[in-house]
mmCIF file of C-alpha atoms in Angstrom:
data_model
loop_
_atom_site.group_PDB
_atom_site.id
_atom_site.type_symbol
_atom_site.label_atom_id
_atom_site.label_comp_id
_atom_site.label_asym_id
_atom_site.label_seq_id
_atom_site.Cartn_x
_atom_site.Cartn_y
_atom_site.Cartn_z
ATOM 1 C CA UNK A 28 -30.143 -21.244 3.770
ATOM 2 C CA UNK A 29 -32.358 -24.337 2.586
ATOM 3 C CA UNK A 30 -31.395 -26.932 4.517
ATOM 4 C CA UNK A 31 -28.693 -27.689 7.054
ATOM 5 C CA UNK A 32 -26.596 -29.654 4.433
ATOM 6 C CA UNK A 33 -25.620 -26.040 2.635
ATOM 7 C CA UNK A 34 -25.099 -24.718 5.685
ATOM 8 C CA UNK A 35 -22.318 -27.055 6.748
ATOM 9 C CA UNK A 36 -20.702 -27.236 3.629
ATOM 10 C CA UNK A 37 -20.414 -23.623 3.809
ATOM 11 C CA UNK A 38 -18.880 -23.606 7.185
ATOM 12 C CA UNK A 39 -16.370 -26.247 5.968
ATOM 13 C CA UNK A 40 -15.670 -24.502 3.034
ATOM 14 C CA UNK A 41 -15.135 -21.038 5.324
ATOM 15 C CA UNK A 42 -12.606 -23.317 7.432
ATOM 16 C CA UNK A 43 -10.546 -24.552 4.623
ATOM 17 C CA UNK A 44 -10.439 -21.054 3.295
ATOM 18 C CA UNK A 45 -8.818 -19.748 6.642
ATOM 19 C CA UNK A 46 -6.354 -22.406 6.830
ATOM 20 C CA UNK A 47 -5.438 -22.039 3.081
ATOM 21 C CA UNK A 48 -4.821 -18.319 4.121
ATOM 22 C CA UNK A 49 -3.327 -18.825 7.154
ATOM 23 C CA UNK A 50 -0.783 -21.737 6.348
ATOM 24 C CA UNK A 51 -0.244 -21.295 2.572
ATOM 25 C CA UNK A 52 0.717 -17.641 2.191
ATOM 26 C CA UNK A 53 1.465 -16.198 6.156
ATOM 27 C CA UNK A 54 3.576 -19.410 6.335
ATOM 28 C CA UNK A 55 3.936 -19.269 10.010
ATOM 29 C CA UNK A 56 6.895 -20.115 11.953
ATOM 30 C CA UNK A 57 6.052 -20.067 16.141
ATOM 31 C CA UNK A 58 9.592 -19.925 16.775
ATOM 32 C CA UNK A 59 10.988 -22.678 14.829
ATOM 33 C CA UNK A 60 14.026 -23.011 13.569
ATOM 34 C CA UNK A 61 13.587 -23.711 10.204
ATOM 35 C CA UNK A 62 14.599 -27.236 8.695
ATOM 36 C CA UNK A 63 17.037 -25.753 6.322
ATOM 37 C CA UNK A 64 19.025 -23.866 9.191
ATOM 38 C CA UNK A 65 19.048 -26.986 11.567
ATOM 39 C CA UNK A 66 20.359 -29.353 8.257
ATOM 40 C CA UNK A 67 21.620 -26.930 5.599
ATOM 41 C CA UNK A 68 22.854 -29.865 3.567
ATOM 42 C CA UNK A 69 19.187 -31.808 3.709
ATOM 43 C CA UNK A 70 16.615 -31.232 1.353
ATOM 44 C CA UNK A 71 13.558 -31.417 4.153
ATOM 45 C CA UNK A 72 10.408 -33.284 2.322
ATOM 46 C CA UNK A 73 7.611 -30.960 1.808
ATOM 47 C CA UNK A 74 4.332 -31.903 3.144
ATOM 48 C CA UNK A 75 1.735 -33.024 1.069
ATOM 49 C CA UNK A 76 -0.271 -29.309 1.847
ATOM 50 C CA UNK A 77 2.955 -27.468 1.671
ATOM 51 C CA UNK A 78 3.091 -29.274 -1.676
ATOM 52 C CA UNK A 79 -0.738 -27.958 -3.141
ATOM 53 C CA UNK A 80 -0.167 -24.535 -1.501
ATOM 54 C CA UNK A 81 3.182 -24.106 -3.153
ATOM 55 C CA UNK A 82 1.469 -25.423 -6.195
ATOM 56 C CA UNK A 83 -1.701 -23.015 -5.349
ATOM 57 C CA UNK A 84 1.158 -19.896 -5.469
ATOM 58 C CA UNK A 85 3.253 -20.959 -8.577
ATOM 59 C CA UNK A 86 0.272 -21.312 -10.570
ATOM 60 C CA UNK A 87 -0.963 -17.948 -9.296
ATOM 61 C CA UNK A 88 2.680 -16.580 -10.054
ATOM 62 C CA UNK A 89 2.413 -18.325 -13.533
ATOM 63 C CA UNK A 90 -1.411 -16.960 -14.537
ATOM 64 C CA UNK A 91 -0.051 -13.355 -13.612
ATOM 65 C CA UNK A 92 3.293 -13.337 -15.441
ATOM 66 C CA UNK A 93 6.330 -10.688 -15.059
ATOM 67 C CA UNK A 94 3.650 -7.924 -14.683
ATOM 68 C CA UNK A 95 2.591 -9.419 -11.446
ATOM 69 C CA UNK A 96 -1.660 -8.404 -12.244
ATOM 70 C CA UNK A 97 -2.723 -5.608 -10.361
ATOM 71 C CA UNK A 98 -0.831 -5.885 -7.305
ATOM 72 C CA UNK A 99 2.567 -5.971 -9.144
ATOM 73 C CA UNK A 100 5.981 -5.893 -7.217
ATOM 74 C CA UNK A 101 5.655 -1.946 -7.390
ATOM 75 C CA UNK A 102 2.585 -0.948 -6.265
ATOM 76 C CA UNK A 103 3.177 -3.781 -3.125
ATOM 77 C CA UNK A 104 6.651 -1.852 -2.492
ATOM 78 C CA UNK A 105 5.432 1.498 -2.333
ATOM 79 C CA UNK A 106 2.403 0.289 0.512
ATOM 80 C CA UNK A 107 5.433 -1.175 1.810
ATOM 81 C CA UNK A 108 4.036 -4.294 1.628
ATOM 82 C CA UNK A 109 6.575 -7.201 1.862
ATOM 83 C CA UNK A 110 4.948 -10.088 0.187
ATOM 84 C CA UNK A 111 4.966 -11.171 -3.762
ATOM 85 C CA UNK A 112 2.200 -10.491 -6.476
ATOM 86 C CA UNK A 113 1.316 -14.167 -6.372
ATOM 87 C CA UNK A 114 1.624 -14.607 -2.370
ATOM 88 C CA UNK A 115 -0.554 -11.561 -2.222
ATOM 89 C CA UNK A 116 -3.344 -12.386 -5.183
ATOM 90 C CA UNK A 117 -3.831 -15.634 -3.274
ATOM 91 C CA UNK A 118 -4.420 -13.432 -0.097
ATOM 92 C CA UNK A 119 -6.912 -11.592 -1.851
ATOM 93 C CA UNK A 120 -8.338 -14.413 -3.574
ATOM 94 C CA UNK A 121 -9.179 -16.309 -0.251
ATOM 95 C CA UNK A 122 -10.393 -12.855 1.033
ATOM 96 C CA UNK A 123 -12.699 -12.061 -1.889
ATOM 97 C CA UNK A 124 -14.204 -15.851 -1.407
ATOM 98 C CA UNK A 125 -14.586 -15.160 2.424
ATOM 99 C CA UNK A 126 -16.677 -11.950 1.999
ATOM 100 C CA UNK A 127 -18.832 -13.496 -0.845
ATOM 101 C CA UNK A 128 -19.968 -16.536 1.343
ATOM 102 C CA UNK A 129 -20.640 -14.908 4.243
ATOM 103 C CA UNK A 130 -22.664 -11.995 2.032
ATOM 104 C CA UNK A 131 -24.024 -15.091 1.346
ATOM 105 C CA UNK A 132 -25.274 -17.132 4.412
ATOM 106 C CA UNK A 133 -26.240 -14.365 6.204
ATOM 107 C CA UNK A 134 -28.074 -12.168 3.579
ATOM 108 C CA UNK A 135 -28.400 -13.833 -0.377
ATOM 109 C CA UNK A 136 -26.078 -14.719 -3.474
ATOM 110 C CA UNK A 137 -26.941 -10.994 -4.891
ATOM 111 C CA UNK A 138 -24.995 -9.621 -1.628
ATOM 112 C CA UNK A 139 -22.214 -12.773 -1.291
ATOM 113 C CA UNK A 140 -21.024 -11.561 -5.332
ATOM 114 C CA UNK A 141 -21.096 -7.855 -4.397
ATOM 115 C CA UNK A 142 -18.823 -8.423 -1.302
ATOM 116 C CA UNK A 143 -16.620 -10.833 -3.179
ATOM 117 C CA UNK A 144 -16.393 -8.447 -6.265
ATOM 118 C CA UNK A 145 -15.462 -5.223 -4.420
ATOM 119 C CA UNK A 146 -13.210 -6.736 -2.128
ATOM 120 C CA UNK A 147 -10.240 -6.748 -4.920
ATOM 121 C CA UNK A 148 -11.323 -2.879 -4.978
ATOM 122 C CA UNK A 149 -11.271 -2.260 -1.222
ATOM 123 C CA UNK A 150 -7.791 -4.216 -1.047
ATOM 124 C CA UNK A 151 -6.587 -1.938 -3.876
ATOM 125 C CA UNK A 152 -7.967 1.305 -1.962
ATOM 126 C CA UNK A 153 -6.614 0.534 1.549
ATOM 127 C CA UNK A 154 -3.028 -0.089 -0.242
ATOM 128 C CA UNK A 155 -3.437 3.397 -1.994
ATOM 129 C CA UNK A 156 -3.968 4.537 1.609
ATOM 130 C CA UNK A 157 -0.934 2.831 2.749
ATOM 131 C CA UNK A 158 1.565 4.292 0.129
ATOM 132 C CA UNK A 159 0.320 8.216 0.610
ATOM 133 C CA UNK A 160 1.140 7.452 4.396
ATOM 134 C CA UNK A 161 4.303 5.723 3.621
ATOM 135 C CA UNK A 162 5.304 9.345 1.249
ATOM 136 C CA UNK A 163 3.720 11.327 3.648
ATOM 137 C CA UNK A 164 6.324 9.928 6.252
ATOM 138 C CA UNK A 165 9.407 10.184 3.452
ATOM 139 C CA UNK A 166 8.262 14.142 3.141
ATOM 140 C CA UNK A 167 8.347 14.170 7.234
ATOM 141 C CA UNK A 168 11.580 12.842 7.491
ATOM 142 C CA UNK A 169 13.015 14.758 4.339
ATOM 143 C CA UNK A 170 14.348 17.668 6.553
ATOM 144 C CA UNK A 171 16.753 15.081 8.885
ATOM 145 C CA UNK A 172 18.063 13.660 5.914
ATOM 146 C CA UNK A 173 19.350 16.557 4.000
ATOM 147 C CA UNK A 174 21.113 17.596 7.414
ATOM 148 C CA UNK A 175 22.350 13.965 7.537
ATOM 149 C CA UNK A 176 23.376 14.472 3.584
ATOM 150 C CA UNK A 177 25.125 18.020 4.403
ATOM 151 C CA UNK A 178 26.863 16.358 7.453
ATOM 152 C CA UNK A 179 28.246 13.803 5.477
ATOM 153 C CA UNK A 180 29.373 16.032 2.588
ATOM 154 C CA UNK A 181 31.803 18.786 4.683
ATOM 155 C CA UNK A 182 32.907 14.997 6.198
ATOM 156 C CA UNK A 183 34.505 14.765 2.964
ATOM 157 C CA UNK A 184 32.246 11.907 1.747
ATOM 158 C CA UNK A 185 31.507 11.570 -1.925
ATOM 159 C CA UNK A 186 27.611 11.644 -2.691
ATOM 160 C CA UNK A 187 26.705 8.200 -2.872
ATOM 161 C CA UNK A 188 28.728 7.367 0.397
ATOM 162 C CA UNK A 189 26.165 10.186 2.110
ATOM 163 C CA UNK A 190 23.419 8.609 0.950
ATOM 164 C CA UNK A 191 24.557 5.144 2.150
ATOM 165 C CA UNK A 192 24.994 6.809 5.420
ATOM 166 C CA UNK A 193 22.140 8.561 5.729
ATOM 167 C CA UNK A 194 20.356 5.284 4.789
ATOM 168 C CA UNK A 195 21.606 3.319 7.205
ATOM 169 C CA UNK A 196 20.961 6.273 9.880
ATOM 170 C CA UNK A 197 17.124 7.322 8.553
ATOM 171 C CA UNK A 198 14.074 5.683 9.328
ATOM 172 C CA UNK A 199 11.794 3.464 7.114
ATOM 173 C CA UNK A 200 10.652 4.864 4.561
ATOM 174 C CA UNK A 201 13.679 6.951 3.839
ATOM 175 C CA UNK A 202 16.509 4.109 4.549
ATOM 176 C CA UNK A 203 14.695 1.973 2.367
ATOM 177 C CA UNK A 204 14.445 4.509 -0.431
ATOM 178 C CA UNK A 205 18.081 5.494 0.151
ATOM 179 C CA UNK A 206 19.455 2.019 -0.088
ATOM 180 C CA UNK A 207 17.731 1.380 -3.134
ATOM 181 C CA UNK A 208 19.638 4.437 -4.724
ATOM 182 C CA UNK A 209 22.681 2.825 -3.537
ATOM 183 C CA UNK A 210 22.258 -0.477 -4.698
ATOM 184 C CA UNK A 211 21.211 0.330 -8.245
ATOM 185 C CA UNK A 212 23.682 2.637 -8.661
ATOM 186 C CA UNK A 213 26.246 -0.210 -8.007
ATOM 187 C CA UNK A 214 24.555 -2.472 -10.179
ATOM 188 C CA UNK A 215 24.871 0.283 -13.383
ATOM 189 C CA UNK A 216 22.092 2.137 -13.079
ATOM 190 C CA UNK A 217 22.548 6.089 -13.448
ATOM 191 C CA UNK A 218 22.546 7.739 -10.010
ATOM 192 C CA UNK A 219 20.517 10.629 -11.785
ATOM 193 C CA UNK A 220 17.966 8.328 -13.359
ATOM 194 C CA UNK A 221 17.689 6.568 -10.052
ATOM 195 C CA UNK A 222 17.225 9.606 -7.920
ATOM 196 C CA UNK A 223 14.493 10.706 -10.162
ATOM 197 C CA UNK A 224 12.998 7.478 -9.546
ATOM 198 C CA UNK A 225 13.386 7.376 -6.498
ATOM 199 C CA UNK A 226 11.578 11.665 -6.585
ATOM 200 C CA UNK A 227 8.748 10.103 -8.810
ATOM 201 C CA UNK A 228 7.622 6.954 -7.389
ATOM 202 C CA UNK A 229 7.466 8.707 -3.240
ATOM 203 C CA UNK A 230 5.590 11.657 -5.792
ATOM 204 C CA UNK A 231 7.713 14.297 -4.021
ATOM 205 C CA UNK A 232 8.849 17.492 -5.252
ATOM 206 C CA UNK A 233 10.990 18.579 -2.874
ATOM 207 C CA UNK A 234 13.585 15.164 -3.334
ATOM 208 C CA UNK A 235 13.281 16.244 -7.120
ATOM 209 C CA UNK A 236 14.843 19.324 -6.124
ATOM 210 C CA UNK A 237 17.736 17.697 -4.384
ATOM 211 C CA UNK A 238 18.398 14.876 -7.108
ATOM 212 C CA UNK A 239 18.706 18.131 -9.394
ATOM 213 C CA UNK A 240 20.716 19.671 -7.111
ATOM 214 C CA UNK A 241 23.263 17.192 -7.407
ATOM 215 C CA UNK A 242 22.860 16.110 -11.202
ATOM 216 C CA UNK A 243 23.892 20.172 -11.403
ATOM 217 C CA UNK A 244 26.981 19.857 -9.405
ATOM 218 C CA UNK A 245 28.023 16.663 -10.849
ATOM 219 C CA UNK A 246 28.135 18.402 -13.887
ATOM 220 C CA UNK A 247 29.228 22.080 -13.304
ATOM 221 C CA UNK A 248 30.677 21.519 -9.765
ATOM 222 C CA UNK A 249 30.169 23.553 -6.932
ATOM 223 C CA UNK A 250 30.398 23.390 -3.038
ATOM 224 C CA UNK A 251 26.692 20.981 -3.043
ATOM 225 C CA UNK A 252 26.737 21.427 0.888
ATOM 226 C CA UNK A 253 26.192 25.017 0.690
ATOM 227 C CA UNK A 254 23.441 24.051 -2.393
ATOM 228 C CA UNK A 255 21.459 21.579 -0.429
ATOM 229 C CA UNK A 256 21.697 24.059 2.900
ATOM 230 C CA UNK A 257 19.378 26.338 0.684
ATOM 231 C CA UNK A 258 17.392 24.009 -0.669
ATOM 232 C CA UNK A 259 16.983 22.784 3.086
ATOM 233 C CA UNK A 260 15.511 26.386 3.848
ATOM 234 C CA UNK A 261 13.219 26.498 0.863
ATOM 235 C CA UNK A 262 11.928 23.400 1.832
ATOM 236 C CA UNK A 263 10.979 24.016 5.797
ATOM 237 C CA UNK A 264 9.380 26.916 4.449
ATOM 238 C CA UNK A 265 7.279 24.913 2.086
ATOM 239 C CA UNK A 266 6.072 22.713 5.205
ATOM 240 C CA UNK A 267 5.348 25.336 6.876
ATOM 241 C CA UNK A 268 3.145 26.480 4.296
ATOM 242 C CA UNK A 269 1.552 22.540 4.233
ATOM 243 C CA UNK A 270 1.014 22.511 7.754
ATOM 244 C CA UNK A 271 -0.822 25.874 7.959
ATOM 245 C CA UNK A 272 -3.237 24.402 4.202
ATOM 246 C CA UNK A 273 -3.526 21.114 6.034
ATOM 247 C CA UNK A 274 -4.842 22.835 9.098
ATOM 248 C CA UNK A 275 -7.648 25.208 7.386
ATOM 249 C CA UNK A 276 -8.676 22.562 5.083
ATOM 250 C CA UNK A 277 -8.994 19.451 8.056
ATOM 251 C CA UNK A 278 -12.746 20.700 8.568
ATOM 252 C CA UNK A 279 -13.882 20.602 5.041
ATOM 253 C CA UNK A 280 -11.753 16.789 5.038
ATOM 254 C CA UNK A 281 -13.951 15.675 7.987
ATOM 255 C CA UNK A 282 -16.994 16.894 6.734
ATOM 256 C CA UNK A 283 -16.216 14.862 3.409
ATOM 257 C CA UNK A 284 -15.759 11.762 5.904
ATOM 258 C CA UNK A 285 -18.689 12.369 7.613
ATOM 259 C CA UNK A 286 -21.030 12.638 4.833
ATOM 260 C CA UNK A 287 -19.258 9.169 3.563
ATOM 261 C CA UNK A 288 -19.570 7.212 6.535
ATOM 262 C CA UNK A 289 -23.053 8.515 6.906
ATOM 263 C CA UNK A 290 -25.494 6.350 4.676
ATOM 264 C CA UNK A 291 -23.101 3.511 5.296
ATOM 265 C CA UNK A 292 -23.822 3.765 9.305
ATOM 266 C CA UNK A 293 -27.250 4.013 8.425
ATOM 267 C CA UNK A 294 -27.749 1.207 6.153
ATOM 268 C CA UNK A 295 -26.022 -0.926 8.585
ATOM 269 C CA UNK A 296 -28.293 -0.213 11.310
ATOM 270 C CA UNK A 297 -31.187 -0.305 9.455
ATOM 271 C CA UNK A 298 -30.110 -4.058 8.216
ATOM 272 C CA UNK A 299 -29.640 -4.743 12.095
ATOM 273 C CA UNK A 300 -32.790 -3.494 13.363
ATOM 274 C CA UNK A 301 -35.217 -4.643 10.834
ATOM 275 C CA UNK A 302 -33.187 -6.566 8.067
ATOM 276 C CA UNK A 303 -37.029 -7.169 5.947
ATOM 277 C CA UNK A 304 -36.674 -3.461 5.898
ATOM 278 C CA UNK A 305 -33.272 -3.702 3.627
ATOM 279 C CA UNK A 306 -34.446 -6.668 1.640
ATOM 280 C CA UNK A 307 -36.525 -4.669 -0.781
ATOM 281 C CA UNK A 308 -32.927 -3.548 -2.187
ATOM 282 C CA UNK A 309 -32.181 -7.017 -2.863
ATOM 283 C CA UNK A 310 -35.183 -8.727 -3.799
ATOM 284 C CA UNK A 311 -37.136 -6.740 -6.707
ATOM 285 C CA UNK A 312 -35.338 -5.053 -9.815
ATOM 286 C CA UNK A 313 -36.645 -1.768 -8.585
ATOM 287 C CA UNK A 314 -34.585 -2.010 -5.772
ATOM 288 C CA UNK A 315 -31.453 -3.310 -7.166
ATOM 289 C CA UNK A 316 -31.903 -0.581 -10.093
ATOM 290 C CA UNK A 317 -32.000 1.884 -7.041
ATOM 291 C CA UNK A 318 -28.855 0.622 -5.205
ATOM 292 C CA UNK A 319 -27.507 0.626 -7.925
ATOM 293 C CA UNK A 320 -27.906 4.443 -9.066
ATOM 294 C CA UNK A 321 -27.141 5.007 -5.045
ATOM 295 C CA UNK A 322 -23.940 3.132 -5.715
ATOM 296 C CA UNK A 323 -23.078 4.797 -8.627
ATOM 297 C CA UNK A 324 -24.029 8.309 -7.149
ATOM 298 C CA UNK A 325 -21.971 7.392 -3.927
ATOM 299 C CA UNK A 326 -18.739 7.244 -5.866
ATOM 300 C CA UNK A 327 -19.002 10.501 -7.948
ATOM 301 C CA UNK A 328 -19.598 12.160 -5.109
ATOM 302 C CA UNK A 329 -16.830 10.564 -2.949
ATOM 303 C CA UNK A 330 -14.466 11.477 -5.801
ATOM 304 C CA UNK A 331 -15.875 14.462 -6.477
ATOM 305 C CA UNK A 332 -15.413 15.717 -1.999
ATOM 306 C CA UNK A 333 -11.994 14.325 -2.405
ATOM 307 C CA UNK A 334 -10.760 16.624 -5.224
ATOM 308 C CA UNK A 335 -12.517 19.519 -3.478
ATOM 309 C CA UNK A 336 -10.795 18.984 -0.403
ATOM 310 C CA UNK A 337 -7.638 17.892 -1.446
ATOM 311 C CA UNK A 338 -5.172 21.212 -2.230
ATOM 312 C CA UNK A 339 -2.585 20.643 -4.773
ATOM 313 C CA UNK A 340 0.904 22.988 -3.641
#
């Protein structure tokens, strides 16, 4: 910091970021009634920064287009993220800026544009994170819902009434999954083409099974109770098998977060303890070229851990 001028700009600039983040795109409420509820037939005048935040998100919304960028409508649903592209990018935006000035006051500008330029990478990696947990509680709950399917069936329900059922009986993810079979089916959509959706976006073989299960009988016929009440078998027996890989491979999976977290702990402390020790990283080519490579090495070896320890059944 040169002089105490920068330094409260920055700070200012930091504040208005929060409160962009904070009242543009959370919006939030504190237990108000909102305006529209209390007068449904007013049309409530918008505040002069509801008015540039709205503006803020629209133009966002209008820069990304239908695909909705990199955090399109798709990859938010399956983190089970409820928020738009555009609500979202501005999130990540304000985020990105955050991380870059404060890499900034408190180390230098090489630092500030590294934080701000991986943070749109970090965002995109913890909401990779978030949709294998969100399948890996669909597979969980798979078992309950075929019995819940099966149950409705020798009830004397058609198909798509046991999947509304066992929607509105399941859990999230599953009732969300479920009622989106429903609803596009009743909008024209094909029930097969939207079960194998349905199979291919929560990447799970086992529902593939079932939505074939019942394209067959739709088209051959058949008592599908008795169908799915095998496939229900071969699929405990299948987690059975997971749990038993997922416990013999654990150590080699902690290992592989262990020797991640490691120079990251280290270069941490290091910076803490004697920061002039770090700065030769940052100051001279020689040390950015080496961060660099380090960088560069850290990745292919993070990828290259994770397919190693990461068994495909």
């Amino acid at each position: 910091m040169e002089s105490p001028a920068i330094f409260v700009a920055a700070i200012v600039l930091c504040f208005g970021a929060i409160l962009l983040l904070f009242f543009v795109v959370l919006k939030p409420r504190f237990g108000v009634v909102p305006a529209e509820r209390r007068r449904p037939n007013a049309n409530p005048e918008q505040s002069s920064f509801s008015r540039v935040s709205q503006s803020i998100v629209d133009g966002m919304g209008s820069a990304l287009g239908k695909s909705g960028g990199p955090y399109n409508r798709e990859v938010l649903y399956n983190a089970g993220v409820k928020m738009t592209p555009a609500d979202f990018t501005v999130v990540v935006t304000v985020a990105a800026f955050l991380a870059g000035l404060v890499g900034t006051l408190f180390s230098n500008p090489v630092v500030g544009i590294l934080l701000g330029a991986g943070t749109p990478f970090l965002v995109r990696l913890a909401l990779g994170l978030r949709t294998d947990k969100r399948r890996g509680k669909f597979e969980a709950q798979l078992i309950d819902t075929i019995q819940m399917l099966i149950g409705g069936l020798r009830a004397g329900h058609s198909v798509m009434r046991s999947i509304e059922a066992a929607g509105l009986e399941s859990e999230a993810p599953t009732s969300e999954e479920l009622r989106r079979i429903v609803n596009e089916t009743r909008i024209g959509k094909d029930a097969r083409l939207a079960l194998e959706e349905t199979a291919d976006r929560m990447d799970s073989e086992d529902f593939r099974w079932i939505a074939q299960a019942i394209q067959i009988n739709r088209e051959v016929g058949g008592d599908l109770a008795e169908v799915l009440e095998q496939v229900a078998g071969t699929i405990r027996e299948r987690s059975e098998i997971k749990g038993q890989v997922r416990s013999l491979s654990a150590e080699g999976k902690m290992s592989a977060i262990i020797l991640m977290a490691m120079p990251v702990a280290v270069a941490i402390m290091l910076t803490v303890i004697n920061p002039a020790y770090m700065h030769v990283f940052v100051e001279g080519p020689v040390g950015m070229a080496m961060m660099i490579a380090s960088l560069v090495m850290f990745i292919i070896g993070g990828f290259w851990m994770s397919r190693t320890v990461k068994i495909k059944f």
